[in-house]
Tab-separated table of C-alpha atoms in Angstrom:
chain	number	residue	atom	x	y	z
X	1	MET	CA	20.179	101.565	-21.555
X	2	ARG	CA	20.543	98.310	-23.523
X	3	VAL	CA	23.681	96.302	-23.330
X	4	ALA	CA	24.920	93.605	-25.808
X	5	SER	CA	28.105	91.516	-25.849
X	6	GLY	CA	29.833	89.275	-28.284
X	7	LEU	CA	32.912	88.772	-30.430
X	8	GLU	CA	31.735	91.327	-33.024
X	9	PRO	CA	30.656	95.002	-32.898
X	10	GLN	CA	26.899	95.305	-33.463
X	11	GLU	CA	25.062	97.960	-35.336
X	12	GLY	CA	22.618	100.101	-33.334
X	13	TYR	CA	24.809	100.528	-30.274
X	14	GLU	CA	26.255	103.995	-29.835
X	15	ILE	CA	29.123	102.875	-27.494
X	16	GLY	CA	31.452	100.018	-27.976
X	17	VAL	CA	33.572	98.799	-25.155
X	18	VAL	CA	36.599	96.718	-26.251
X	19	VAL	CA	37.362	93.958	-23.656
X	20	ASP	CA	40.645	91.933	-23.937
X	21	ALA	CA	41.065	91.387	-20.184
X	22	LEU	CA	44.120	89.073	-20.524
X	23	ARG	CA	45.815	91.285	-21.480
X	24	ALA	CA	45.599	94.089	-24.070
X	25	SER	CA	42.778	96.099	-22.309
X	26	SER	CA	44.535	95.789	-18.982
X	27	THR	CA	47.817	96.862	-20.443
X	28	ILE	CA	46.310	99.883	-22.139
X	29	VAL	CA	44.457	100.942	-18.946
X	30	THR	CA	47.708	100.583	-17.015
X	31	ALA	CA	49.834	102.487	-19.484
X	32	LEU	CA	47.433	105.466	-19.336
X	33	ALA	CA	47.156	105.259	-15.519
X	34	LEU	CA	50.898	105.568	-15.520
X	35	GLU	CA	50.454	108.685	-17.578
X	36	ALA	CA	51.476	107.540	-20.930
X	37	GLU	CA	50.097	110.254	-23.276
X	38	ALA	CA	48.552	107.843	-25.869
X	39	ILE	CA	48.562	104.344	-27.278
X	40	VAL	CA	48.517	103.915	-31.003
X	41	PRO	CA	47.153	100.513	-31.825
X	42	LEU	CA	48.563	98.976	-34.918
X	43	SER	CA	47.329	95.890	-36.869
X	44	SER	CA	50.527	93.915	-37.486
X	45	PRO	CA	54.095	93.379	-36.116
X	46	GLU	CA	55.387	94.584	-39.553
X	47	GLU	CA	53.795	98.056	-38.885
X	48	LEU	CA	55.317	98.057	-35.348
X	49	LYS	CA	58.739	97.452	-36.779
X	50	ARG	CA	58.599	100.617	-38.736
X	51	VAL	CA	57.501	103.064	-36.122
X	52	ASP	CA	59.768	105.560	-34.465
X	53	GLY	CA	58.877	105.542	-30.698
X	54	PRO	CA	58.476	103.183	-27.797
X	55	THR	CA	56.628	99.911	-28.651
X	56	ILE	CA	54.473	97.325	-26.929
X	57	GLY	CA	54.289	94.079	-28.813
X	58	GLU	CA	52.919	90.668	-28.337
X	59	GLN	CA	52.054	87.707	-30.515
X	60	HIS	CA	50.460	84.482	-29.284
X	61	GLY	CA	51.100	85.433	-25.673
X	62	LYS	CA	54.877	86.162	-26.091
X	63	LYS	CA	56.599	89.463	-26.209
X	64	ILE	CA	57.743	90.440	-29.726
X	65	ASP	CA	61.488	90.516	-29.472
X	66	PHE	CA	62.068	93.781	-31.080
X	67	ALA	CA	59.302	95.617	-29.004
X	68	ASP	CA	60.378	97.660	-25.974
X	69	TYR	CA	57.677	96.288	-23.727
X	70	GLY	CA	55.422	93.167	-23.639
X	71	ASN	CA	51.726	93.197	-23.495
X	72	SER	CA	51.842	93.027	-19.706
X	73	PRO	CA	50.557	95.491	-17.104
X	74	THR	CA	53.039	94.303	-14.547
X	75	ASP	CA	55.974	94.984	-16.911
X	76	LEU	CA	54.735	98.483	-17.501
X	77	LEU	CA	54.452	99.069	-13.734
X	78	ARG	CA	58.196	98.317	-13.505
X	79	HIS	CA	58.994	100.895	-16.173
X	80	ALA	CA	56.525	103.583	-14.948
X	81	GLU	CA	59.041	106.364	-15.255
X	82	GLU	CA	60.095	105.575	-18.740
X	83	ILE	CA	56.370	105.510	-19.868
X	84	GLU	CA	55.115	108.734	-18.418
X	85	GLY	CA	54.361	111.349	-21.052
X	86	GLU	CA	55.175	108.935	-24.015
X	87	THR	CA	53.145	107.949	-26.964
X	88	LEU	CA	53.443	104.148	-27.239
X	89	TYR	CA	52.761	102.026	-30.356
X	90	MET	CA	51.157	98.606	-29.737
X	91	VAL	CA	50.390	95.386	-31.366
X	92	THR	CA	48.836	92.340	-29.777
X	93	THR	CA	47.315	89.149	-31.152
X	94	ASN	CA	43.748	90.064	-30.595
X	95	GLY	CA	43.250	93.292	-28.651
X	96	THR	CA	44.475	95.991	-31.027
X	97	ASP	CA	42.688	94.533	-34.001
X	98	THR	CA	39.545	94.423	-31.989
X	99	ILE	CA	39.782	98.100	-31.139
X	100	LEU	CA	40.169	98.935	-34.870
X	101	ARG	CA	37.145	96.855	-35.726
X	102	ALA	CA	35.039	98.309	-33.055
X	103	ALA	CA	35.836	101.761	-34.269
X	104	GLU	CA	34.322	100.935	-37.737
X	105	VAL	CA	30.898	100.440	-36.106
X	106	HIS	CA	30.621	102.324	-32.867
X	107	GLU	CA	30.575	106.136	-32.558
X	108	GLU	CA	32.457	105.993	-29.224
X	109	VAL	CA	34.928	103.286	-28.497
X	110	LEU	CA	36.223	102.800	-24.829
X	111	ILE	CA	38.661	100.177	-23.426
X	112	GLY	CA	37.365	98.172	-20.563
X	113	SER	CA	38.997	95.802	-17.977
X	114	LEU	CA	38.276	94.892	-14.477
X	115	LEU	CA	41.045	97.223	-13.489
X	116	ASN	CA	38.933	100.266	-14.550
X	117	ALA	CA	35.455	98.623	-14.239
X	118	SER	CA	33.676	101.266	-12.261
X	119	ALA	CA	35.182	104.108	-14.093
X	120	VAL	CA	34.087	102.713	-17.465
X	121	ALA	CA	30.649	101.855	-16.177
X	122	SER	CA	30.141	105.427	-15.079
X	123	LYS	CA	30.697	106.614	-18.630
X	124	LEU	CA	28.131	104.462	-20.194
X	125	SER	CA	25.250	106.772	-20.968
X	126	GLY	CA	23.931	105.222	-24.177
X	127	ASP	CA	23.312	101.760	-25.621
X	128	THR	CA	26.466	99.769	-25.242
X	129	CYS	CA	27.977	96.803	-27.085
X	130	PHE	CA	30.869	95.036	-25.304
X	131	VAL	CA	33.253	93.725	-28.107
X	132	GLU	CA	35.180	90.825	-26.605
X	133	ALA	CA	38.545	89.920	-28.186
X	134	GLY	CA	38.084	86.289	-27.312
X	135	HIS	CA	40.285	83.603	-28.680
X	136	ARG	CA	40.499	82.877	-32.486
X	137	GLY	CA	36.827	83.679	-32.907
X	138	MET	CA	35.775	81.780	-29.702
X	139	LEU	CA	34.503	82.881	-26.446
X	140	ALA	CA	37.257	83.571	-23.841
X	141	VAL	CA	35.677	83.395	-20.402
X	142	GLU	CA	37.610	86.174	-18.918
X	143	ASP	CA	36.356	88.575	-21.492
X	144	THR	CA	32.713	87.474	-21.174
X	145	TYR	CA	33.078	87.773	-17.431
X	146	THR	CA	34.681	91.338	-17.612
X	147	ALA	CA	31.902	92.500	-20.088
X	148	GLY	CA	29.261	91.237	-17.705
X	149	TYR	CA	30.910	92.795	-14.733
X	150	ILE	CA	30.993	96.246	-16.260
X	151	ALA	CA	27.567	95.856	-17.741
X	152	ARG	CA	26.126	95.019	-14.333
X	153	LEU	CA	27.822	98.026	-12.717
X	154	ALA	CA	26.311	100.239	-15.319
X	155	GLY	CA	22.851	98.931	-14.555
X	156	GLY	CA	22.355	97.977	-18.170
X	157	GLU	CA	19.419	95.923	-19.543
X	158	PRO	CA	20.812	92.827	-21.248
X	159	ALA	CA	19.688	92.743	-24.896
X	160	ASP	CA	20.157	88.959	-25.232
X	161	GLY	CA	20.668	85.753	-23.208
X	162	ARG	CA	24.378	85.792	-23.795
X	163	THR	CA	24.730	89.195	-22.094
X	164	ARG	CA	22.331	88.190	-19.199
X	165	ALA	CA	24.679	85.136	-18.712
X	166	ALA	CA	27.762	87.261	-18.594
X	167	MET	CA	26.205	89.594	-16.112
X	168	GLU	CA	25.140	86.723	-13.797
X	169	MET	CA	28.508	85.146	-14.109
X	170	ALA	CA	30.121	88.165	-13.061
X	171	ARG	CA	27.874	88.530	-10.105
X	172	GLY	CA	28.111	85.020	-8.865
X	173	LEU	CA	31.665	83.776	-9.631
X	174	PRO	CA	34.994	84.996	-8.187
X	175	ALA	CA	37.091	87.015	-10.754
X	176	GLU	CA	40.459	85.494	-9.773
X	177	GLU	CA	39.218	81.883	-10.006
X	178	VAL	CA	37.719	82.558	-13.383
X	179	PHE	CA	40.775	84.298	-14.725
X	180	LYS	CA	43.258	81.691	-13.360
X	181	GLY	CA	41.018	78.856	-14.583
X	182	SER	CA	40.628	80.219	-18.058
X	183	ARG	CA	42.431	78.970	-21.081
X	184	THR	CA	44.356	82.210	-21.557
X	185	GLY	CA	45.203	82.320	-17.895
X	186	HIS	CA	46.632	78.862	-18.162
X	187	VAL	CA	48.769	79.688	-21.209
X	188	LEU	CA	50.056	82.813	-19.445
X	189	GLU	CA	50.797	80.815	-16.249
X	190	GLN	CA	52.776	78.388	-18.446
X	191	ARG	CA	54.757	81.269	-19.828
X	192	GLY	CA	55.591	82.571	-16.331
X	193	ARG	CA	53.104	85.431	-16.381
X	194	LEU	CA	50.823	84.260	-13.426
X	195	GLU	CA	51.506	87.662	-11.926
X	196	ASP	CA	49.733	89.279	-14.940
X	197	VAL	CA	46.734	87.037	-14.601
X	198	GLU	CA	46.415	87.904	-10.828
X	199	PHE	CA	46.875	91.568	-11.548
X	200	CYS	CA	44.207	91.696	-14.393
X	201	ALA	CA	41.731	90.038	-12.032
X	202	ARG	CA	41.959	93.075	-9.713
X	203	VAL	CA	38.932	95.318	-9.723
X	204	ASP	CA	38.959	99.168	-9.809
X	205	GLU	CA	42.659	99.511	-9.485
X	206	PHE	CA	42.599	102.570	-11.731
X	207	GLU	CA	40.054	105.342	-12.649
X	208	VAL	CA	41.297	105.983	-16.183
X	209	VAL	CA	38.915	105.476	-19.110
X	210	PRO	CA	40.847	105.007	-22.365
X	211	VAL	CA	38.939	106.159	-25.415
X	212	TYR	CA	39.875	105.614	-29.119
X	213	GLU	CA	39.836	108.675	-31.101
X	214	ASP	CA	41.482	109.521	-34.476
X	215	GLY	CA	43.801	106.549	-34.456
X	216	MET	CA	44.927	106.792	-30.740
X	217	VAL	CA	43.796	105.648	-27.551
X	218	VAL	CA	43.844	108.531	-24.960
X	219	PRO	CA	42.450	109.144	-21.459
X	220	GLN	CA	38.871	110.432	-21.537
V	1	MET	CA	13.782	72.026	-4.653
V	2	ARG	CA	16.907	73.868	-3.793
V	3	VAL	CA	20.058	73.497	-5.677
V	4	ALA	CA	23.581	74.359	-4.693
V	5	SER	CA	26.928	73.923	-6.452
V	6	GLY	CA	30.649	74.123	-5.640
V	7	LEU	CA	33.821	72.420	-5.179
V	8	GLU	CA	32.800	70.722	-1.944
V	9	PRO	CA	29.800	68.510	-0.843
V	10	GLN	CA	27.399	70.509	1.334
V	11	GLU	CA	25.526	69.329	4.434
V	12	GLY	CA	21.726	69.613	4.130
V	13	TYR	CA	21.409	68.367	0.494
V	14	GLU	CA	19.966	64.916	0.143
V	15	ILE	CA	21.289	64.321	-3.376
V	16	GLY	CA	24.879	64.971	-4.575
V	17	VAL	CA	25.522	65.176	-8.375
V	18	VAL	CA	29.183	64.745	-9.150
V	19	VAL	CA	30.320	66.697	-12.161
V	20	ASP	CA	33.710	66.310	-13.821
V	21	ALA	CA	32.627	67.048	-17.447
V	22	LEU	CA	36.087	66.912	-18.892
V	23	ARG	CA	36.264	63.968	-18.491
V	24	ALA	CA	35.609	61.494	-15.736
V	25	SER	CA	31.768	62.091	-15.532
V	26	SER	CA	31.473	61.752	-19.269
V	27	THR	CA	33.642	58.600	-19.370
V	28	ILE	CA	31.555	56.921	-16.638
V	29	VAL	CA	28.267	57.876	-18.346
V	30	THR	CA	29.627	56.558	-21.542
V	31	ALA	CA	30.850	53.313	-20.078
V	32	LEU	CA	27.478	52.539	-18.568
V	33	ALA	CA	25.647	53.511	-21.768
V	34	LEU	CA	27.884	50.931	-23.422
V	35	GLU	CA	26.494	48.474	-20.876
V	36	ALA	CA	29.477	48.062	-18.677
V	37	GLU	CA	28.105	46.457	-15.496
V	38	ALA	CA	29.727	48.842	-13.021
V	39	ILE	CA	32.615	51.239	-12.368
V	40	VAL	CA	34.632	50.975	-9.176
V	41	PRO	CA	36.185	54.422	-8.434
V	42	LEU	CA	39.557	54.055	-6.663
V	43	SER	CA	41.494	56.812	-5.052
V	44	SER	CA	45.059	56.200	-6.336
V	45	PRO	CA	47.080	54.732	-9.335
V	46	GLU	CA	48.692	52.364	-6.765
V	47	GLU	CA	45.345	50.862	-5.976
V	48	LEU	CA	44.553	50.499	-9.659
V	49	LYS	CA	47.712	48.524	-10.180
V	50	ARG	CA	46.654	45.866	-7.645
V	51	VAL	CA	43.179	45.181	-9.092
V	52	ASP	CA	42.230	42.161	-11.233
V	53	GLY	CA	39.982	43.337	-14.030
V	54	PRO	CA	39.814	45.918	-16.827
V	55	THR	CA	40.959	49.386	-15.717
V	56	ILE	CA	40.543	53.010	-16.742
V	57	GLY	CA	43.389	55.249	-15.606
V	58	GLU	CA	44.343	58.843	-15.950
V	59	GLN	CA	46.646	61.224	-14.177
V	60	HIS	CA	47.071	64.929	-15.093
V	61	GLY	CA	45.208	64.405	-18.332
V	62	LYS	CA	47.281	61.486	-19.598
V	63	LYS	CA	46.408	57.830	-19.696
V	64	ILE	CA	48.186	55.735	-17.022
V	65	ASP	CA	50.414	53.486	-18.988
V	66	PHE	CA	49.425	50.193	-17.275
V	67	ALA	CA	45.639	50.946	-17.550
V	68	ASP	CA	43.650	49.242	-20.231
V	69	TYR	CA	41.705	52.402	-21.186
V	70	GLY	CA	42.293	56.132	-20.830
V	71	ASN	CA	39.746	58.497	-19.158
V	72	SER	CA	38.207	59.088	-22.567
V	73	PRO	CA	34.580	58.540	-23.628
V	74	THR	CA	35.656	58.277	-27.329
V	75	ASP	CA	38.280	55.647	-26.527
V	76	LEU	CA	35.648	53.520	-24.806
V	77	LEU	CA	33.360	53.919	-27.828
V	78	ARG	CA	35.965	52.290	-30.002
V	79	HIS	CA	36.111	49.402	-27.516
V	80	ALA	CA	32.418	49.015	-26.930
V	81	GLU	CA	32.355	45.201	-27.408
V	82	GLU	CA	35.102	44.607	-24.825
V	83	ILE	CA	33.346	46.735	-22.233
V	84	GLU	CA	29.939	45.356	-22.361
V	85	GLY	CA	29.116	43.356	-19.168
V	86	GLU	CA	32.431	44.261	-17.424
V	87	THR	CA	33.126	45.833	-14.061
V	88	LEU	CA	35.811	48.437	-14.745
V	89	TYR	CA	38.128	49.874	-12.050
V	90	MET	CA	38.894	53.611	-12.522
V	91	VAL	CA	41.266	56.223	-11.173
V	92	THR	CA	41.401	59.853	-12.516
V	93	THR	CA	43.098	62.967	-11.171
V	94	ASN	CA	39.959	64.656	-9.801
V	95	GLY	CA	36.794	62.666	-10.740
V	96	THR	CA	36.994	59.447	-8.733
V	97	ASP	CA	38.133	61.246	-5.650
V	98	THR	CA	35.167	63.738	-5.929
V	99	ILE	CA	32.751	60.818	-6.052
V	100	LEU	CA	34.235	59.192	-2.808
V	101	ARG	CA	34.082	62.663	-1.078
V	102	ALA	CA	30.493	63.344	-2.186
V	103	ALA	CA	29.419	59.874	-0.876
V	104	GLU	CA	30.651	60.878	2.584
V	105	VAL	CA	28.031	63.702	2.713
V	106	HIS	CA	25.117	62.952	0.458
V	107	GLU	CA	22.601	60.185	0.873
V	108	GLU	CA	22.320	59.636	-2.861
V	109	VAL	CA	25.167	60.326	-5.293
V	110	LEU	CA	24.628	60.623	-9.044
V	111	ILE	CA	27.140	61.229	-11.832
V	112	GLY	CA	26.213	64.111	-14.191
V	113	SER	CA	27.515	65.364	-17.462
V	114	LEU	CA	26.086	67.115	-20.465
V	115	LEU	CA	25.881	63.694	-22.153
V	116	ASN	CA	23.144	62.603	-19.803
V	117	ALA	CA	21.865	66.022	-18.576
V	118	SER	CA	18.123	65.496	-19.098
V	119	ALA	CA	18.244	61.990	-17.682
V	120	VAL	CA	19.933	63.167	-14.466
V	121	ALA	CA	17.687	66.251	-14.186
V	122	SER	CA	14.615	63.979	-14.300
V	123	LYS	CA	15.866	62.069	-11.233
V	124	LEU	CA	16.343	65.066	-8.988
V	125	SER	CA	13.380	64.974	-6.591
V	126	GLY	CA	15.172	66.498	-3.445
V	127	ASP	CA	17.460	69.181	-2.544
V	128	THR	CA	20.579	68.781	-4.689
V	129	CYS	CA	24.183	69.822	-4.467
V	130	PHE	CA	26.340	69.749	-7.611
V	131	VAL	CA	29.834	68.767	-6.488
V	132	GLU	CA	32.287	70.043	-9.201
V	133	ALA	CA	35.682	68.364	-9.582
V	134	GLY	CA	37.233	71.638	-10.642
V	135	HIS	CA	40.949	71.933	-11.085
V	136	ARG	CA	43.281	71.908	-8.049
V	137	GLY	CA	40.616	73.358	-5.879
V	138	MET	CA	39.725	76.023	-8.417
V	139	LEU	CA	36.654	76.431	-10.553
V	140	ALA	CA	36.682	74.751	-13.752
V	141	VAL	CA	34.286	76.512	-16.079
V	142	GLU	CA	33.105	73.344	-17.890
V	143	ASP	CA	32.007	71.864	-14.524
V	144	THR	CA	30.208	75.037	-13.343
V	145	TYR	CA	28.512	75.254	-16.810
V	146	THR	CA	27.338	71.551	-16.617
V	147	ALA	CA	26.096	71.895	-13.115
V	148	GLY	CA	24.202	74.957	-14.179
V	149	TYR	CA	22.796	73.143	-17.132
V	150	ILE	CA	21.435	70.243	-15.295
V	151	ALA	CA	20.089	72.418	-12.406
V	152	ARG	CA	18.203	74.545	-14.881
V	153	LEU	CA	16.639	71.487	-16.602
V	154	ALA	CA	15.639	70.293	-13.166
V	155	GLY	CA	13.867	73.512	-12.469
V	156	GLY	CA	15.880	73.972	-9.269
V	157	GLU	CA	15.879	77.040	-7.136
V	158	PRO	CA	19.444	78.339	-6.830
V	159	ALA	CA	20.519	78.471	-3.168
V	160	ASP	CA	23.274	81.019	-3.749
V	161	GLY	CA	24.655	83.507	-6.253
V	162	ARG	CA	27.221	81.066	-7.597
V	163	THR	CA	24.542	78.591	-8.589
V	164	ARG	CA	22.317	81.242	-10.086
V	165	ALA	CA	25.391	82.328	-12.165
V	166	ALA	CA	26.091	78.756	-13.298
V	167	MET	CA	22.338	78.427	-14.365
V	168	GLU	CA	22.401	81.717	-16.321
V	169	MET	CA	25.765	80.781	-17.888
V	170	ALA	CA	24.468	77.432	-19.106
V	171	ARG	CA	21.249	79.186	-20.536
V	172	GLY	CA	23.225	81.931	-22.313
V	173	LEU	CA	26.457	80.618	-23.603
V	174	PRO	CA	27.109	77.826	-26.119
V	175	ALA	CA	28.410	74.591	-24.555
V	176	GLU	CA	30.968	73.791	-27.193
V	177	GLU	CA	32.556	77.208	-27.135
V	178	VAL	CA	32.712	77.117	-23.270
V	179	PHE	CA	34.240	73.591	-23.317
V	180	LYS	CA	36.775	74.267	-26.070
V	181	GLY	CA	37.708	77.573	-24.479
V	182	SER	CA	38.294	76.153	-21.034
V	183	ARG	CA	41.561	75.506	-19.460
V	184	THR	CA	41.017	71.785	-19.416
V	185	GLY	CA	39.731	71.779	-23.018
V	186	HIS	CA	42.963	73.542	-24.040
V	187	VAL	CA	45.102	70.972	-22.276
V	188	LEU	CA	43.221	68.119	-23.806
V	189	GLU	CA	43.459	69.748	-27.294
V	190	GLN	CA	47.214	69.959	-26.804
V	191	ARG	CA	47.309	66.335	-25.958
V	192	GLY	CA	45.459	65.421	-29.126
V	193	ARG	CA	42.188	64.832	-27.349
V	194	LEU	CA	40.022	67.533	-29.018
V	195	GLU	CA	37.681	64.831	-29.965
V	196	ASP	CA	36.917	64.176	-26.381
V	197	VAL	CA	36.188	67.842	-25.695
V	198	GLU	CA	33.759	67.937	-28.517
V	199	PHE	CA	32.083	64.797	-27.509
V	200	CYS	CA	31.771	65.774	-23.916
V	201	ALA	CA	30.035	69.065	-25.037
V	202	ARG	CA	27.193	67.031	-26.556
V	203	VAL	CA	23.835	67.254	-24.788
V	204	ASP	CA	21.580	64.267	-24.093
V	205	GLU	CA	23.589	61.771	-25.969
V	206	PHE	CA	22.721	59.076	-23.457
V	207	GLU	CA	19.915	58.305	-20.904
V	208	VAL	CA	21.741	56.453	-18.353
V	209	VAL	CA	21.984	57.807	-14.779
V	210	PRO	CA	24.977	56.449	-12.901
V	211	VAL	CA	24.583	56.216	-9.130
V	212	TYR	CA	27.201	55.439	-6.575
V	213	GLU	CA	26.190	52.624	-4.214
V	214	ASP	CA	28.332	50.438	-1.879
V	215	GLY	CA	31.602	51.283	-3.556
V	216	MET	CA	30.476	50.935	-7.103
V	217	VAL	CA	28.871	53.166	-9.779
V	218	VAL	CA	25.911	51.408	-11.507
V	219	PRO	CA	23.110	52.418	-13.652
V	220	GLN	CA	20.045	53.503	-11.713
């Protein structure tokens, strides 16, 4: 199978894997591992304000004040009992929008993070494009790394130099150093969320594979 | 030739290339390209205070107030006439200390940056270890990238997975995105030094190869 990666979904790849490792992908994976029923990604805080149900909200790294939960896997872990069985509505700066964009191009859209790397890799049976959330249209090294990590586990053939670079990076450099040393990692550390950075750098913590279908992210 | 990379100098490598791409390496390369006679790296701001001569000083990303110049290649470009022919004394948070540590292990110590990548690569005729300044003992992606970039130009055989990863990263990902997206790049942007980040991501701007000999960095 061919694998590509980048900040945009690419035509010609059946599967899209959305990667926003710090933190939307990791938050979604954790929510479903805690047996939330579904996550509904929305595209703006205004939409989030109007929904009736539990909410996850973040803008520019900070929790939206009217949201029930932040975009934080470790916050969700502390509220595991509340989340079980719930459908959660979610907005984040980059991640939820990336899911909606990927769904316009790819037949199948999965959510990938280091937390569920092996589980996602085992589901990739067709040509796959990793769609990285990045940061304001620029590469975010933690997303490139995570895309490369999953692509390598899946045994994909890189379609371009960028993807080959990501796969080698993920093989040769330690996840936690890359995540802590990243721009996003630094911003989160400054905001007192180093715990999230360390958690998101863990590999294969969960086995759930979130898939986006008909407006909702559910466990596959 | 074998090439290694990491945060520490390694025994068994004749040449050490010190890389602190944002910004000490780039500042030194620029100073010598502007025909400064030499740079004397010191290990503390206290030492810098006692010297008699022009000084370059930075701690934690900020110019030391009593220093004549900041750790900034673009600042030096604006003072080109003052610098020509001078011996400058220099302290930075990581870079100058990394030079002194490398000199304890390697027979020959060069200073590498993207600004002089091809020039440095052309001088590497023996087994080479890239000594990355990093950030508080952690990987800094701009240094790993720069080490990989020069190693690849030199046609080195990577001695380990980390170095192979660095070389592939430098081949597949764009320098400016990696530099701007890095933790250090973000801190510099916040401090109004985006201009430095963009300048340091330029490749082969200069041909000078700084070498550390007898306590001073001079053009080879």
